[in-house]
């Protein structure tokens, strides 16, 4: 009986214990949820500020778009800073810390290596120096934006969950932090240009100039706007020494991220409305939240400011409405339309960096860059010469001269696009804009379309693929911004395109150099699609953005079928899948996966001897891997004996071995039972957009990440998409017809996981639907009122003037309805 009683008691205590554990878990979950709720910003409220001149509103629509109505541009900057801070402050914090090399202050020693790499550029110091030299109006704009950011930050009653998890506290925003955010884009967009020239320098020293010329010869995929062609390499394929071949270690050459974009435009002659039409999709790495932030600015400027566009002015004030995407941390609309003019960007990849090989007796100073840790400090030092910061590679000192180090690298001139009205006006601003050098595409409501390079470009005219000697360094020209940039406006064929490959003429290419151009397959495919039609609508442009036809890989598919056809029985299933691959990077295509990975494996194994040697020199082929397509085909066609691995009897056997290796690697990762049907491209290239925290704490993935979906598209076609990379926005507009315009983004507005705007728009993006550029139904309204008199309230005159200004600003918004 006692035994039975013990069992009953034990069972009862077990039930009680389980109940207590469940209760505690429930309390913890409730506490977490409550804390998260308390950290959510208030989107419908009225607040007071002594940093604005008149009442303003920040409205949110069904997608979370921030619709700002203010009396002037400075107040609009304040409101944009307030909205950015409410929805994205932690993202802004990471961007400034990334550029400044201050991530370790939050994340500890794990971020030290990243911080040291960024401290090499000393960008916080440079941001401060540039801010001090800015025109007063730019300083005022940055100050207004900063005040808005910090006002919203101060309104928080509970720190956001990112700071709670990292046990850190948000630090107030500073005007120079906005410049650091722009520098962060420099590092993303031009970081590989710096690495490329160093890799080519090491390649030159190890294998000679002939090998450099062979590997980085122009692609046979060329789509310059003037159709100029640069001849391919005509010399013999450089031979590899036996000892180099024997010492080769086959390893994956890391795929470079195709940081860049597509954009194209047609003039009004090719649209029903007579307006020009622009398409722009910027390709960047994906994260949660996505980098861009939807916004619409409604404000007024004085007639004096607009007199250059309207002479004499027709009224005392001019109203402006600008709709597009902004970069949290900066007060500008980066890509968008103002009703008369639309603009978009792709990375230009012209050469904006030089390494200078310096001698041991070159004067070098040591500068100290202390790096803060949560509870410690690391004293980091940088070597600096008259040519720039110094890096030692393979025992040799090199100094870096990079446009990002120049005083003209960063400014607020991008804001001037907001009030430009024609393609010619906007193109004339190109050399004033302080951003990484971009292909700027323009379209206006008068039917004009144009291209130019906008951004910081040094006046030096001797770009080099490899390190220069000090005697060739043009010091005085590096200090100056290039005064005149190439441009094309209303070409004879009425079409303009860019896709990160060369669009300059072959003559202009000699002046501006190659900073790591894309292969050109995307540009060719876009150009040919545009030339195949004579009339375009927004729907036509959207279909071109989604074009995933595998034109680039078609020769590889034929080559692989030729190899496998020698073994029709053994590879019967492979041959069938490859032959019926669908000619596209489609989710259900196994054949596409096999062709794509065969190409990669053959390139990796063919160039393994060079990669092995460069790895010993602290470098590698990754940053020039896209160039290897053309030399690879020349090797396939000529089959040089000195490049054939000693273990292989002939090139056919080598190619078949590479295919088998690629297939086995795919099986190891995606199919336990080694079934070809498991290798669908949608599974292999599955889109997964993650929050930075879920990568370290997978248990958070369910709450923080975007839902994973089958992959669509690839690197060498207009529909660019990798596992966590692709079109960070899809934008199509005819200026003046914004009601038909498209702006689709793979993620929501808010960085708060409980916000209804955390995933807004994502489903439409992944299902190839589109969302509108213009705001939809308003769901929240936040009012900010000025504090004017000593008693903390508005005077009657203030209220009357403010109401008048606000009503005028509201009239701007009505133009879109």
PDB file of N, CA and C in Angstrom, residues 482-562:
ATOM      1  N   UNK A 482      36.722  64.833 -60.409  1.00  0.00           N
ATOM      2  CA  UNK A 482      36.595  64.910 -61.864  1.00  0.00           C
ATOM      3  C   UNK A 482      35.521  65.929 -62.232  1.00  0.00           C
ATOM      4  N   UNK A 483      35.868  66.846 -63.125  1.00  0.00           N
ATOM      5  CA  UNK A 483      34.979  67.978 -63.417  1.00  0.00           C
ATOM      6  C   UNK A 483      33.916  67.655 -64.459  1.00  0.00           C
ATOM      7  N   UNK A 484      34.217  66.765 -65.391  1.00  0.00           N
ATOM      8  CA  UNK A 484      33.288  66.447 -66.471  1.00  0.00           C
ATOM      9  C   UNK A 484      33.133  64.940 -66.564  1.00  0.00           C
ATOM     10  N   UNK A 485      31.884  64.475 -66.609  1.00  0.00           N
ATOM     11  CA  UNK A 485      31.627  63.044 -66.695  1.00  0.00           C
ATOM     12  C   UNK A 485      30.967  62.693 -68.018  1.00  0.00           C
ATOM     13  N   UNK A 486      31.186  61.476 -68.522  1.00  0.00           N
ATOM     14  CA  UNK A 486      30.487  61.064 -69.746  1.00  0.00           C
ATOM     15  C   UNK A 486      28.977  61.063 -69.515  1.00  0.00           C
ATOM     16  N   UNK A 487      28.218  61.308 -70.570  1.00  0.00           N
ATOM     17  CA  UNK A 487      26.769  61.246 -70.469  1.00  0.00           C
ATOM     18  C   UNK A 487      26.170  60.861 -71.816  1.00  0.00           C
ATOM     19  N   UNK A 488      24.999  60.260 -71.754  1.00  0.00           N
ATOM     20  CA  UNK A 488      24.222  59.947 -72.956  1.00  0.00           C
ATOM     21  C   UNK A 488      22.790  60.384 -72.671  1.00  0.00           C
ATOM     22  N   UNK A 489      22.251  61.264 -73.507  1.00  0.00           N
ATOM     23  CA  UNK A 489      20.872  61.735 -73.348  1.00  0.00           C
ATOM     24  C   UNK A 489      20.141  61.525 -74.666  1.00  0.00           C
ATOM     25  N   UNK A 490      18.995  60.884 -74.598  1.00  0.00           N
ATOM     26  CA  UNK A 490      18.151  60.625 -75.766  1.00  0.00           C
ATOM     27  C   UNK A 490      18.947  60.032 -76.937  1.00  0.00           C
ATOM     28  N   UNK A 491      19.502  58.833 -76.758  1.00  0.00           N
ATOM     29  CA  UNK A 491      20.249  58.204 -77.853  1.00  0.00           C
ATOM     30  C   UNK A 491      19.334  57.909 -79.041  1.00  0.00           C
ATOM     31  N   UNK A 492      19.931  57.648 -80.191  1.00  0.00           N
ATOM     32  CA  UNK A 492      19.139  57.417 -81.406  1.00  0.00           C
ATOM     33  C   UNK A 492      18.184  56.245 -81.265  1.00  0.00           C
ATOM     34  N   UNK A 493      18.590  55.204 -80.521  1.00  0.00           N
ATOM     35  CA  UNK A 493      17.704  54.037 -80.380  1.00  0.00           C
ATOM     36  C   UNK A 493      16.677  54.201 -79.258  1.00  0.00           C
ATOM     37  N   UNK A 494      16.712  55.354 -78.555  1.00  0.00           N
ATOM     38  CA  UNK A 494      15.719  55.706 -77.520  1.00  0.00           C
ATOM     39  C   UNK A 494      15.785  54.801 -76.290  1.00  0.00           C
ATOM     40  N   UNK A 495      16.868  54.052 -76.113  1.00  0.00           N
ATOM     41  CA  UNK A 495      16.976  53.088 -75.025  1.00  0.00           C
ATOM     42  C   UNK A 495      18.317  53.251 -74.313  1.00  0.00           C
ATOM     43  N   UNK A 496      18.295  53.102 -73.001  1.00  0.00           N
ATOM     44  CA  UNK A 496      19.522  53.162 -72.192  1.00  0.00           C
ATOM     45  C   UNK A 496      19.471  52.025 -71.183  1.00  0.00           C
ATOM     46  N   UNK A 497      20.614  51.407 -70.915  1.00  0.00           N
ATOM     47  CA  UNK A 497      20.657  50.297 -69.958  1.00  0.00           C
ATOM     48  C   UNK A 497      21.997  50.297 -69.235  1.00  0.00           C
ATOM     49  N   UNK A 498      22.012  49.825 -68.018  1.00  0.00           N
ATOM     50  CA  UNK A 498      23.261  49.538 -67.316  1.00  0.00           C
ATOM     51  C   UNK A 498      23.020  48.325 -66.423  1.00  0.00           C
ATOM     52  N   UNK A 499      24.078  47.559 -66.189  1.00  0.00           N
ATOM     53  CA  UNK A 499      23.963  46.372 -65.335  1.00  0.00           C
ATOM     54  C   UNK A 499      25.323  46.019 -64.742  1.00  0.00           C
ATOM     55  N   UNK A 500      26.089  47.052 -64.345  1.00  0.00           N
ATOM     56  CA  UNK A 500      27.380  46.905 -63.672  1.00  0.00           C
ATOM     57  C   UNK A 500      28.525  46.487 -64.583  1.00  0.00           C
ATOM     58  N   UNK A 501      28.237  46.191 -65.842  1.00  0.00           N
ATOM     59  CA  UNK A 501      29.311  45.953 -66.795  1.00  0.00           C
ATOM     60  C   UNK A 501      29.651  47.277 -67.479  1.00  0.00           C
ATOM     61  N   UNK A 502      30.604  47.245 -68.395  1.00  0.00           N
ATOM     62  CA  UNK A 502      31.031  48.484 -69.048  1.00  0.00           C
ATOM     63  C   UNK A 502      29.917  49.055 -69.912  1.00  0.00           C
ATOM     64  N   UNK A 503      29.532  50.300 -69.647  1.00  0.00           N
ATOM     65  CA  UNK A 503      28.630  51.030 -70.542  1.00  0.00           C
ATOM     66  C   UNK A 503      29.360  52.199 -71.190  1.00  0.00           C
ATOM     67  N   UNK A 504      30.534  52.528 -70.660  1.00  0.00           N
ATOM     68  CA  UNK A 504      31.382  53.546 -71.264  1.00  0.00           C
ATOM     69  C   UNK A 504      31.852  53.104 -72.643  1.00  0.00           C
ATOM     70  N   UNK A 505      32.220  54.058 -73.481  1.00  0.00           N
ATOM     71  CA  UNK A 505      32.847  53.718 -74.749  1.00  0.00           C
ATOM     72  C   UNK A 505      34.224  53.120 -74.476  1.00  0.00           C
ATOM     73  N   UNK A 506      34.778  52.426 -75.451  1.00  0.00           N
ATOM     74  CA  UNK A 506      36.106  51.833 -75.273  1.00  0.00           C
ATOM     75  C   UNK A 506      37.160  52.908 -75.034  1.00  0.00           C
ATOM     76  N   UNK A 507      36.962  54.100 -75.598  1.00  0.00           N
ATOM     77  CA  UNK A 507      37.904  55.201 -75.376  1.00  0.00           C
ATOM     78  C   UNK A 507      37.790  55.733 -73.951  1.00  0.00           C
ATOM     79  N   UNK A 508      36.556  55.920 -73.480  1.00  0.00           N
ATOM     80  CA  UNK A 508      36.348  56.397 -72.113  1.00  0.00           C
ATOM     81  C   UNK A 508      36.844  55.376 -71.088  1.00  0.00           C
ATOM     82  N   UNK A 509      36.791  54.109 -71.464  1.00  0.00           N
ATOM     83  CA  UNK A 509      37.266  53.051 -70.567  1.00  0.00           C
ATOM     84  C   UNK A 509      38.733  53.241 -70.201  1.00  0.00           C
ATOM     85  N   UNK A 510      39.540  53.699 -71.168  1.00  0.00           N
ATOM     86  CA  UNK A 510      40.962  53.923 -70.895  1.00  0.00           C
ATOM     87  C   UNK A 510      41.144  54.993 -69.826  1.00  0.00           C
ATOM     88  N   UNK A 511      40.276  56.003 -69.825  1.00  0.00           N
ATOM     89  CA  UNK A 511      40.382  57.100 -68.851  1.00  0.00           C
ATOM     90  C   UNK A 511      39.890  56.696 -67.475  1.00  0.00           C
ATOM     91  N   UNK A 512      38.759  55.983 -67.401  1.00  0.00           N
ATOM     92  CA  UNK A 512      38.127  55.726 -66.104  1.00  0.00           C
ATOM     93  C   UNK A 512      38.443  54.343 -65.537  1.00  0.00           C
ATOM     94  N   UNK A 513      38.990  53.453 -66.323  1.00  0.00           N
ATOM     95  CA  UNK A 513      39.476  52.186 -65.810  1.00  0.00           C
ATOM     96  C   UNK A 513      38.393  51.188 -65.460  1.00  0.00           C
ATOM     97  N   UNK A 514      38.854  50.038 -65.001  1.00  0.00           N
ATOM     98  CA  UNK A 514      37.991  48.918 -64.632  1.00  0.00           C
ATOM     99  C   UNK A 514      38.158  48.661 -63.142  1.00  0.00           C
ATOM    100  N   UNK A 515      37.087  48.857 -62.386  1.00  0.00           N
ATOM    101  CA  UNK A 515      37.142  48.628 -60.950  1.00  0.00           C
ATOM    102  C   UNK A 515      36.510  47.323 -60.522  1.00  0.00           C
ATOM    103  N   UNK A 516      36.261  46.430 -61.502  1.00  0.00           N
ATOM    104  CA  UNK A 516      35.656  45.137 -61.171  1.00  0.00           C
ATOM    105  C   UNK A 516      34.314  44.934 -61.840  1.00  0.00           C
ATOM    106  N   UNK A 517      34.259  45.245 -63.137  1.00  0.00           N
ATOM    107  CA  UNK A 517      33.005  45.149 -63.871  1.00  0.00           C
ATOM    108  C   UNK A 517      32.362  43.773 -63.753  1.00  0.00           C
ATOM    109  N   UNK A 518      31.033  43.766 -63.829  1.00  0.00           N
ATOM    110  CA  UNK A 518      30.308  42.503 -63.960  1.00  0.00           C
ATOM    111  C   UNK A 518      30.618  41.901 -65.328  1.00  0.00           C
ATOM    112  N   UNK A 519      30.338  40.620 -65.448  1.00  0.00           N
ATOM    113  CA  UNK A 519      30.681  39.882 -66.666  1.00  0.00           C
ATOM    114  C   UNK A 519      30.033  40.470 -67.915  1.00  0.00           C
ATOM    115  N   UNK A 520      28.823  40.975 -67.798  1.00  0.00           N
ATOM    116  CA  UNK A 520      28.156  41.595 -68.936  1.00  0.00           C
ATOM    117  C   UNK A 520      26.964  40.831 -69.457  1.00  0.00           C
ATOM    118  N   UNK A 521      26.756  39.603 -68.982  1.00  0.00           N
ATOM    119  CA  UNK A 521      25.637  38.800 -69.485  1.00  0.00           C
ATOM    120  C   UNK A 521      24.297  39.454 -69.181  1.00  0.00           C
ATOM    121  N   UNK A 522      24.157  40.039 -67.982  1.00  0.00           N
ATOM    122  CA  UNK A 522      22.902  40.718 -67.645  1.00  0.00           C
ATOM    123  C   UNK A 522      22.650  41.892 -68.574  1.00  0.00           C
ATOM    124  N   UNK A 523      23.702  42.681 -68.788  1.00  0.00           N
ATOM    125  CA  UNK A 523      23.561  43.849 -69.649  1.00  0.00           C
ATOM    126  C   UNK A 523      23.163  43.484 -71.068  1.00  0.00           C
ATOM    127  N   UNK A 524      23.772  42.432 -71.604  1.00  0.00           N
ATOM    128  CA  UNK A 524      23.445  41.990 -72.965  1.00  0.00           C
ATOM    129  C   UNK A 524      21.994  41.536 -73.045  1.00  0.00           C
ATOM    130  N   UNK A 525      21.547  40.770 -72.050  1.00  0.00           N
ATOM    131  CA  UNK A 525      20.178  40.248 -72.074  1.00  0.00           C
ATOM    132  C   UNK A 525      19.157  41.380 -71.971  1.00  0.00           C
ATOM    133  N   UNK A 526      19.438  42.360 -71.106  1.00  0.00           N
ATOM    134  CA  UNK A 526      18.536  43.511 -70.972  1.00  0.00           C
ATOM    135  C   UNK A 526      18.517  44.319 -72.263  1.00  0.00           C
ATOM    136  N   UNK A 527      19.698  44.599 -72.817  1.00  0.00           N
ATOM    137  CA  UNK A 527      19.768  45.363 -74.071  1.00  0.00           C
ATOM    138  C   UNK A 527      18.969  44.689 -75.180  1.00  0.00           C
ATOM    139  N   UNK A 528      19.168  43.388 -75.332  1.00  0.00           N
ATOM    140  CA  UNK A 528      18.488  42.676 -76.420  1.00  0.00           C
ATOM    141  C   UNK A 528      16.984  42.627 -76.222  1.00  0.00           C
ATOM    142  N   UNK A 529      16.531  42.514 -74.964  1.00  0.00           N
ATOM    143  CA  UNK A 529      15.090  42.541 -74.703  1.00  0.00           C
ATOM    144  C   UNK A 529      14.519  43.913 -75.080  1.00  0.00           C
ATOM    145  N   UNK A 530      15.237  44.969 -74.733  1.00  0.00           N
ATOM    146  CA  UNK A 530      14.754  46.311 -75.054  1.00  0.00           C
ATOM    147  C   UNK A 530      14.708  46.544 -76.564  1.00  0.00           C
ATOM    148  N   UNK A 531      15.699  46.046 -77.274  1.00  0.00           N
ATOM    149  CA  UNK A 531      15.745  46.245 -78.719  1.00  0.00           C
ATOM    150  C   UNK A 531      14.700  45.414 -79.454  1.00  0.00           C
ATOM    151  N   UNK A 532      14.149  44.412 -78.771  1.00  0.00           N
ATOM    152  CA  UNK A 532      13.183  43.523 -79.420  1.00  0.00           C
ATOM    153  C   UNK A 532      11.767  44.093 -79.433  1.00  0.00           C
ATOM    154  N   UNK A 533      11.546  45.247 -78.803  1.00  0.00           N
ATOM    155  CA  UNK A 533      10.201  45.819 -78.752  1.00  0.00           C
ATOM    156  C   UNK A 533      10.266  47.314 -79.023  1.00  0.00           C
ATOM    157  N   UNK A 534       9.155  47.875 -79.454  1.00  0.00           N
ATOM    158  CA  UNK A 534       9.124  49.309 -79.775  1.00  0.00           C
ATOM    159  C   UNK A 534       8.121  50.075 -78.928  1.00  0.00           C
ATOM    160  N   UNK A 535       7.488  49.399 -77.969  1.00  0.00           N
ATOM    161  CA  UNK A 535       6.551  50.084 -77.087  1.00  0.00           C
ATOM    162  C   UNK A 535       6.550  49.377 -75.742  1.00  0.00           C
ATOM    163  N   UNK A 536       6.551  50.185 -74.662  1.00  0.00           N
ATOM    164  CA  UNK A 536       6.705  49.593 -73.334  1.00  0.00           C
ATOM    165  C   UNK A 536       5.717  50.186 -72.344  1.00  0.00           C
ATOM    166  N   UNK A 537       5.292  49.321 -71.414  1.00  0.00           N
ATOM    167  CA  UNK A 537       4.465  49.735 -70.286  1.00  0.00           C
ATOM    168  C   UNK A 537       5.157  49.315 -69.001  1.00  0.00           C
ATOM    169  N   UNK A 538       4.584  49.726 -67.860  1.00  0.00           N
ATOM    170  CA  UNK A 538       5.131  49.299 -66.571  1.00  0.00           C
ATOM    171  C   UNK A 538       5.138  47.776 -66.461  1.00  0.00           C
ATOM    172  N   UNK A 539       4.091  47.117 -66.962  1.00  0.00           N
ATOM    173  CA  UNK A 539       4.019  45.655 -66.897  1.00  0.00           C
ATOM    174  C   UNK A 539       5.138  45.010 -67.716  1.00  0.00           C
ATOM    175  N   UNK A 540       5.481  45.602 -68.860  1.00  0.00           N
ATOM    176  CA  UNK A 540       6.575  45.073 -69.682  1.00  0.00           C
ATOM    177  C   UNK A 540       7.904  45.163 -68.929  1.00  0.00           C
ATOM    178  N   UNK A 541       8.127  46.306 -68.287  1.00  0.00           N
ATOM    179  CA  UNK A 541       9.369  46.480 -67.537  1.00  0.00           C
ATOM    180  C   UNK A 541       9.440  45.501 -66.362  1.00  0.00           C
ATOM    181  N   UNK A 542       8.296  45.268 -65.723  1.00  0.00           N
ATOM    182  CA  UNK A 542       8.304  44.355 -64.573  1.00  0.00           C
ATOM    183  C   UNK A 542       8.623  42.936 -65.013  1.00  0.00           C
ATOM    184  N   UNK A 543       8.107  42.531 -66.156  1.00  0.00           N
ATOM    185  CA  UNK A 543       8.427  41.201 -66.677  1.00  0.00           C
ATOM    186  C   UNK A 543       9.910  41.084 -67.007  1.00  0.00           C
ATOM    187  N   UNK A 544      10.510  42.161 -67.486  1.00  0.00           N
ATOM    188  CA  UNK A 544      11.947  42.140 -67.757  1.00  0.00           C
ATOM    189  C   UNK A 544      12.751  42.040 -66.464  1.00  0.00           C
ATOM    190  N   UNK A 545      12.291  42.708 -65.405  1.00  0.00           N
ATOM    191  CA  UNK A 545      12.964  42.553 -64.110  1.00  0.00           C
ATOM    192  C   UNK A 545      12.921  41.102 -63.635  1.00  0.00           C
ATOM    193  N   UNK A 546      11.887  40.370 -64.015  1.00  0.00           N
ATOM    194  CA  UNK A 546      11.714  38.981 -63.583  1.00  0.00           C
ATOM    195  C   UNK A 546      12.235  37.974 -64.612  1.00  0.00           C
ATOM    196  N   UNK A 547      12.943  38.444 -65.620  1.00  0.00           N
ATOM    197  CA  UNK A 547      13.442  37.573 -66.692  1.00  0.00           C
ATOM    198  C   UNK A 547      14.551  36.661 -66.162  1.00  0.00           C
ATOM    199  N   UNK A 548      14.267  35.358 -66.072  1.00  0.00           N
ATOM    200  CA  UNK A 548      15.263  34.404 -65.562  1.00  0.00           C
ATOM    201  C   UNK A 548      15.663  33.378 -66.614  1.00  0.00           C
ATOM    202  N   UNK A 549      15.505  33.743 -67.901  1.00  0.00           N
ATOM    203  CA  UNK A 549      15.935  32.827 -68.957  1.00  0.00           C
ATOM    204  C   UNK A 549      17.449  32.660 -68.910  1.00  0.00           C
ATOM    205  N   UNK A 550      17.907  31.406 -69.064  1.00  0.00           N
ATOM    206  CA  UNK A 550      19.323  31.067 -68.863  1.00  0.00           C
ATOM    207  C   UNK A 550      20.119  31.178 -70.157  1.00  0.00           C
ATOM    208  N   UNK A 551      20.110  32.342 -70.789  1.00  0.00           N
ATOM    209  CA  UNK A 551      20.844  32.524 -72.038  1.00  0.00           C
ATOM    210  C   UNK A 551      22.347  32.356 -71.821  1.00  0.00           C
ATOM    211  N   UNK A 552      22.840  32.861 -70.711  1.00  0.00           N
ATOM    212  CA  UNK A 552      24.273  32.799 -70.435  1.00  0.00           C
ATOM    213  C   UNK A 552      24.773  31.361 -70.293  1.00  0.00           C
ATOM    214  N   UNK A 553      23.996  30.501 -69.646  1.00  0.00           N
ATOM    215  CA  UNK A 553      24.438  29.131 -69.385  1.00  0.00           C
ATOM    216  C   UNK A 553      24.161  28.166 -70.532  1.00  0.00           C
ATOM    217  N   UNK A 554      23.495  28.619 -71.595  1.00  0.00           N
ATOM    218  CA  UNK A 554      23.164  27.716 -72.702  1.00  0.00           C
ATOM    219  C   UNK A 554      24.397  27.031 -73.296  1.00  0.00           C
ATOM    220  N   UNK A 555      25.524  27.726 -73.532  1.00  0.00           N
ATOM    221  CA  UNK A 555      26.702  27.019 -74.050  1.00  0.00           C
ATOM    222  C   UNK A 555      27.236  25.979 -73.055  1.00  0.00           C
ATOM    223  N   UNK A 556      27.109  26.251 -71.769  1.00  0.00           N
ATOM    224  CA  UNK A 556      27.556  25.292 -70.761  1.00  0.00           C
ATOM    225  C   UNK A 556      26.657  24.060 -70.760  1.00  0.00           C
ATOM    226  N   UNK A 557      25.375  24.269 -70.979  1.00  0.00           N
ATOM    227  CA  UNK A 557      24.465  23.132 -71.047  1.00  0.00           C
ATOM    228  C   UNK A 557      24.823  22.228 -72.225  1.00  0.00           C
ATOM    229  N   UNK A 558      25.112  22.839 -73.376  1.00  0.00           N
ATOM    230  CA  UNK A 558      25.480  22.056 -74.552  1.00  0.00           C
ATOM    231  C   UNK A 558      26.802  21.327 -74.359  1.00  0.00           C
ATOM    232  N   UNK A 559      27.740  21.988 -73.714  1.00  0.00           N
ATOM    233  CA  UNK A 559      29.046  21.371 -73.452  1.00  0.00           C
ATOM    234  C   UNK A 559      28.906  20.185 -72.514  1.00  0.00           C
ATOM    235  N   UNK A 560      28.094  20.332 -71.465  1.00  0.00           N
ATOM    236  CA  UNK A 560      27.901  19.236 -70.521  1.00  0.00           C
ATOM    237  C   UNK A 560      27.192  18.058 -71.186  1.00  0.00           C
ATOM    238  N   UNK A 561      26.184  18.339 -72.008  1.00  0.00           N
ATOM    239  CA  UNK A 561      25.511  17.249 -72.728  1.00  0.00           C
ATOM    240  C   UNK A 561      26.476  16.517 -73.652  1.00  0.00           C
ATOM    241  N   UNK A 562      27.370  17.240 -74.270  1.00  0.00           N
ATOM    242  CA  UNK A 562      28.374  16.623 -75.148  1.00  0.00           C
ATOM    243  C   UNK A 562      29.278  15.664 -74.367  1.00  0.00           C
TER     244      UNK A 562
END
